[in-house]
Amino acid sequence: MRVKELKTIIKEYNHPEIIGMYYNLSEVFINYVANPNQIFEIRFKNVAGFRCLDEGDLTSYWGKKDLSGKWLVEITEGGWQDSEYVNGNCIVSKQDSEIREFLIMSENDCISILSTDDPEIAMTLHNNT
């Protein structure tokens, strides 16, 4: 597997969690807790597909040093997109070179997103008390 880490406004995370997700036919919105007092909204436009799995269902990923210490990556080779294609499943993204694969990781769930665009990330809650 080959990955590229994305630089984002989330610089630190402690026990990260995906706490919600909304899909509206072309966009996916993900609510992500990076730290106990910080909630972010991650928005992907032009979505071709997505999947949400328990992190235990991705055990083949976790031995990869490229994923260690990261929460969001672009998978450039060897991810969900490639495995579906190898298994004979038709995924539109293999025919469309504009589609990219992203992986958001947390302590309990992981979301794979197939999209043409980088995610947009905004803080929705910050509580210093």
PDB file of C-alpha atoms in Angstrom:
ATOM      1  CA  MET A   1       0.000   0.000   0.000  1.00  0.00           C
ATOM      2  CA  ARG A   2       1.190   3.502  -0.816  1.00  0.00           C
ATOM      3  CA  VAL A   3      -0.198   6.554   0.898  1.00  0.00           C
ATOM      4  CA  LYS A   4       0.255  10.290   0.952  1.00  0.00           C
ATOM      5  CA  GLU A   5      -0.421  12.166   4.181  1.00  0.00           C
ATOM      6  CA  LEU A   6      -2.577  15.237   3.763  1.00  0.00           C
ATOM      7  CA  LYS A   7      -1.678  18.429   5.591  1.00  0.00           C
ATOM      8  CA  THR A   8      -4.752  19.751   7.420  1.00  0.00           C
ATOM      9  CA  ILE A   9      -5.813  22.134  10.166  1.00  0.00           C
ATOM     10  CA  ILE A  10      -5.937  19.159  12.553  1.00  0.00           C
ATOM     11  CA  LYS A  11      -2.422  19.138  13.973  1.00  0.00           C
ATOM     12  CA  GLU A  12      -2.949  16.955  17.045  1.00  0.00           C
ATOM     13  CA  TYR A  13      -5.393  14.250  17.951  1.00  0.00           C
ATOM     14  CA  ASN A  14      -5.999  12.211  21.070  1.00  0.00           C
ATOM     15  CA  HIS A  15      -8.431   9.273  20.953  1.00  0.00           C
ATOM     16  CA  PRO A  16      -9.981  10.433  17.664  1.00  0.00           C
ATOM     17  CA  GLU A  17     -13.544   9.400  16.884  1.00  0.00           C
ATOM     18  CA  ILE A  18     -15.904   9.585  13.928  1.00  0.00           C
ATOM     19  CA  ILE A  19     -19.157  10.666  15.570  1.00  0.00           C
ATOM     20  CA  GLY A  20     -21.413  11.227  12.576  1.00  0.00           C
ATOM     21  CA  MET A  21     -21.759  11.117   8.832  1.00  0.00           C
ATOM     22  CA  TYR A  22     -24.201  12.561   6.292  1.00  0.00           C
ATOM     23  CA  TYR A  23     -24.449  11.866   2.551  1.00  0.00           C
ATOM     24  CA  ASN A  24     -26.500  13.978   0.116  1.00  0.00           C
ATOM     25  CA  LEU A  25     -25.937  12.229  -3.254  1.00  0.00           C
ATOM     26  CA  SER A  26     -22.775  14.116  -4.201  1.00  0.00           C
ATOM     27  CA  GLU A  27     -21.138  15.096  -0.898  1.00  0.00           C
ATOM     28  CA  VAL A  28     -20.179  13.369   2.323  1.00  0.00           C
ATOM     29  CA  PHE A  29     -19.955  15.264   5.622  1.00  0.00           C
ATOM     30  CA  ILE A  30     -18.106  13.614   8.511  1.00  0.00           C
ATOM     31  CA  ASN A  31     -18.062  14.837  12.117  1.00  0.00           C
ATOM     32  CA  TYR A  32     -14.682  14.034  13.633  1.00  0.00           C
ATOM     33  CA  VAL A  33     -13.512  14.507  17.227  1.00  0.00           C
ATOM     34  CA  ALA A  34      -9.748  15.052  17.153  1.00  0.00           C
ATOM     35  CA  ASN A  35      -9.443  15.863  20.857  1.00  0.00           C
ATOM     36  CA  PRO A  36     -12.100  15.892  23.584  1.00  0.00           C
ATOM     37  CA  ASN A  37     -12.708  19.624  23.036  1.00  0.00           C
ATOM     38  CA  GLN A  38     -12.375  19.829  19.249  1.00  0.00           C
ATOM     39  CA  ILE A  39     -14.968  18.711  16.712  1.00  0.00           C
ATOM     40  CA  PHE A  40     -14.332  19.133  13.005  1.00  0.00           C
ATOM     41  CA  GLU A  41     -16.518  18.763   9.940  1.00  0.00           C
ATOM     42  CA  ILE A  42     -14.805  17.062   7.017  1.00  0.00           C
ATOM     43  CA  ARG A  43     -16.537  17.598   3.668  1.00  0.00           C
ATOM     44  CA  PHE A  44     -15.857  15.677   0.486  1.00  0.00           C
ATOM     45  CA  LYS A  45     -17.392  16.956  -2.763  1.00  0.00           C
ATOM     46  CA  ASN A  46     -17.909  14.953  -5.965  1.00  0.00           C
ATOM     47  CA  VAL A  47     -18.096  11.612  -4.167  1.00  0.00           C
ATOM     48  CA  ALA A  48     -18.087   8.472  -6.306  1.00  0.00           C
ATOM     49  CA  GLY A  49     -18.332   6.072  -3.360  1.00  0.00           C
ATOM     50  CA  PHE A  50     -17.651   5.567   0.330  1.00  0.00           C
ATOM     51  CA  ARG A  51     -17.593   2.868   2.982  1.00  0.00           C
ATOM     52  CA  CYS A  52     -17.490   2.931   6.754  1.00  0.00           C
ATOM     53  CA  LEU A  53     -15.969  -0.040   8.565  1.00  0.00           C
ATOM     54  CA  ASP A  54     -14.928  -0.925  12.085  1.00  0.00           C
ATOM     55  CA  GLU A  55     -11.155  -0.549  12.294  1.00  0.00           C
ATOM     56  CA  GLY A  56     -10.963  -4.274  13.068  1.00  0.00           C
ATOM     57  CA  ASP A  57     -12.267  -5.030   9.583  1.00  0.00           C
ATOM     58  CA  LEU A  58      -9.161  -3.401   8.091  1.00  0.00           C
ATOM     59  CA  THR A  59      -6.526  -5.522   9.835  1.00  0.00           C
ATOM     60  CA  SER A  60      -4.532  -5.895   6.616  1.00  0.00           C
ATOM     61  CA  TYR A  61      -3.924  -2.115   6.706  1.00  0.00           C
ATOM     62  CA  TRP A  62      -2.606  -1.746  10.247  1.00  0.00           C
ATOM     63  CA  GLY A  63       0.805  -3.319   9.748  1.00  0.00           C
ATOM     64  CA  LYS A  64       1.654  -0.682   7.171  1.00  0.00           C
ATOM     65  CA  LYS A  65       4.212   1.812   8.455  1.00  0.00           C
ATOM     66  CA  ASP A  66       2.804   4.457   6.076  1.00  0.00           C
ATOM     67  CA  LEU A  67      -0.371   4.607   8.215  1.00  0.00           C
ATOM     68  CA  SER A  68       1.331   4.826  11.595  1.00  0.00           C
ATOM     69  CA  GLY A  69       0.673   8.103  13.401  1.00  0.00           C
ATOM     70  CA  LYS A  70      -1.725   9.455  10.774  1.00  0.00           C
ATOM     71  CA  TRP A  71      -5.472  10.133  10.808  1.00  0.00           C
ATOM     72  CA  LEU A  72      -6.115  11.107   7.145  1.00  0.00           C
ATOM     73  CA  VAL A  73      -4.298   9.848   4.076  1.00  0.00           C
ATOM     74  CA  GLU A  74      -4.746   9.601   0.351  1.00  0.00           C
ATOM     75  CA  ILE A  75      -4.226   6.001  -0.726  1.00  0.00           C
ATOM     76  CA  THR A  76      -2.385   6.064  -4.030  1.00  0.00           C
ATOM     77  CA  GLU A  77      -1.966   2.303  -4.441  1.00  0.00           C
ATOM     78  CA  GLY A  78      -3.184  -0.908  -2.819  1.00  0.00           C
ATOM     79  CA  GLY A  79      -6.349   0.306  -1.083  1.00  0.00           C
ATOM     80  CA  TRP A  80     -10.068  -0.418  -1.381  1.00  0.00           C
ATOM     81  CA  GLN A  81     -10.211   0.862  -4.952  1.00  0.00           C
ATOM     82  CA  ASP A  82      -7.489  -1.514  -6.130  1.00  0.00           C
ATOM     83  CA  SER A  83      -8.740  -4.547  -4.190  1.00  0.00           C
ATOM     84  CA  GLU A  84     -12.233  -4.258  -5.670  1.00  0.00           C
ATOM     85  CA  TYR A  85     -10.812  -3.999  -9.166  1.00  0.00           C
ATOM     86  CA  VAL A  86      -8.575  -7.044  -8.638  1.00  0.00           C
ATOM     87  CA  ASN A  87     -11.572  -9.014  -7.315  1.00  0.00           C
ATOM     88  CA  GLY A  88     -13.440  -8.379 -10.563  1.00  0.00           C
ATOM     89  CA  ASN A  89     -15.818  -5.768  -9.219  1.00  0.00           C
ATOM     90  CA  CYS A  90     -16.532  -2.788 -11.404  1.00  0.00           C
ATOM     91  CA  ILE A  91     -15.644   0.453  -9.708  1.00  0.00           C
ATOM     92  CA  VAL A  92     -16.077   3.521 -11.865  1.00  0.00           C
ATOM     93  CA  SER A  93     -12.970   5.055 -10.305  1.00  0.00           C
ATOM     94  CA  LYS A  94     -10.614   2.669 -12.103  1.00  0.00           C
ATOM     95  CA  GLN A  95     -11.862   4.064 -15.402  1.00  0.00           C
ATOM     96  CA  ASP A  96     -11.793   7.683 -14.221  1.00  0.00           C
ATOM     97  CA  SER A  97      -8.265   8.833 -13.424  1.00  0.00           C
ATOM     98  CA  GLU A  98      -9.697  11.900 -11.628  1.00  0.00           C
ATOM     99  CA  ILE A  99     -11.075   9.769  -8.773  1.00  0.00           C
ATOM    100  CA  ARG A 100      -8.841   9.519  -5.715  1.00  0.00           C
ATOM    101  CA  GLU A 101      -9.118   7.383  -2.583  1.00  0.00           C
ATOM    102  CA  PHE A 102      -8.948   8.838   0.935  1.00  0.00           C
ATOM    103  CA  LEU A 103      -8.957   7.074   4.303  1.00  0.00           C
ATOM    104  CA  ILE A 104     -10.062   8.694   7.570  1.00  0.00           C
ATOM    105  CA  MET A 105      -9.015   6.716  10.637  1.00  0.00           C
ATOM    106  CA  SER A 106     -10.284   6.781  14.204  1.00  0.00           C
ATOM    107  CA  GLU A 107     -10.154   4.482  17.210  1.00  0.00           C
ATOM    108  CA  ASN A 108     -13.397   2.699  16.315  1.00  0.00           C
ATOM    109  CA  ASP A 109     -14.293   3.348  12.687  1.00  0.00           C
ATOM    110  CA  CYS A 110     -12.620   4.145   9.393  1.00  0.00           C
ATOM    111  CA  ILE A 111     -14.154   5.761   6.339  1.00  0.00           C
ATOM    112  CA  SER A 112     -12.885   5.289   2.794  1.00  0.00           C
ATOM    113  CA  ILE A 113     -13.947   7.985   0.336  1.00  0.00           C
ATOM    114  CA  LEU A 114     -13.643   7.978  -3.457  1.00  0.00           C
ATOM    115  CA  SER A 115     -13.694  11.600  -4.628  1.00  0.00           C
ATOM    116  CA  THR A 116     -12.141  13.926  -7.177  1.00  0.00           C
ATOM    117  CA  ASP A 117     -11.415  16.646  -4.600  1.00  0.00           C
ATOM    118  CA  ASP A 118      -9.327  17.177  -1.501  1.00  0.00           C
ATOM    119  CA  PRO A 119     -11.432  17.317   1.665  1.00  0.00           C
ATOM    120  CA  GLU A 120     -12.502  20.618   3.182  1.00  0.00           C
ATOM    121  CA  ILE A 121     -12.047  20.705   6.946  1.00  0.00           C
ATOM    122  CA  ALA A 122     -13.512  23.229   9.379  1.00  0.00           C
ATOM    123  CA  MET A 123     -13.641  23.307  13.162  1.00  0.00           C
ATOM    124  CA  THR A 124     -17.234  23.276  14.419  1.00  0.00           C
ATOM    125  CA  LEU A 125     -16.605  23.230  18.176  1.00  0.00           C
ATOM    126  CA  HIS A 126     -13.698  24.216  20.383  1.00  0.00           C
ATOM    127  CA  ASN A 127     -14.206  24.242  24.135  1.00  0.00           C
ATOM    128  CA  ASN A 128     -11.344  25.328  26.378  1.00  0.00           C
ATOM    129  CA  THR A 129     -13.252  24.881  29.642  1.00  0.00           C
TER     130      THR A 129
END
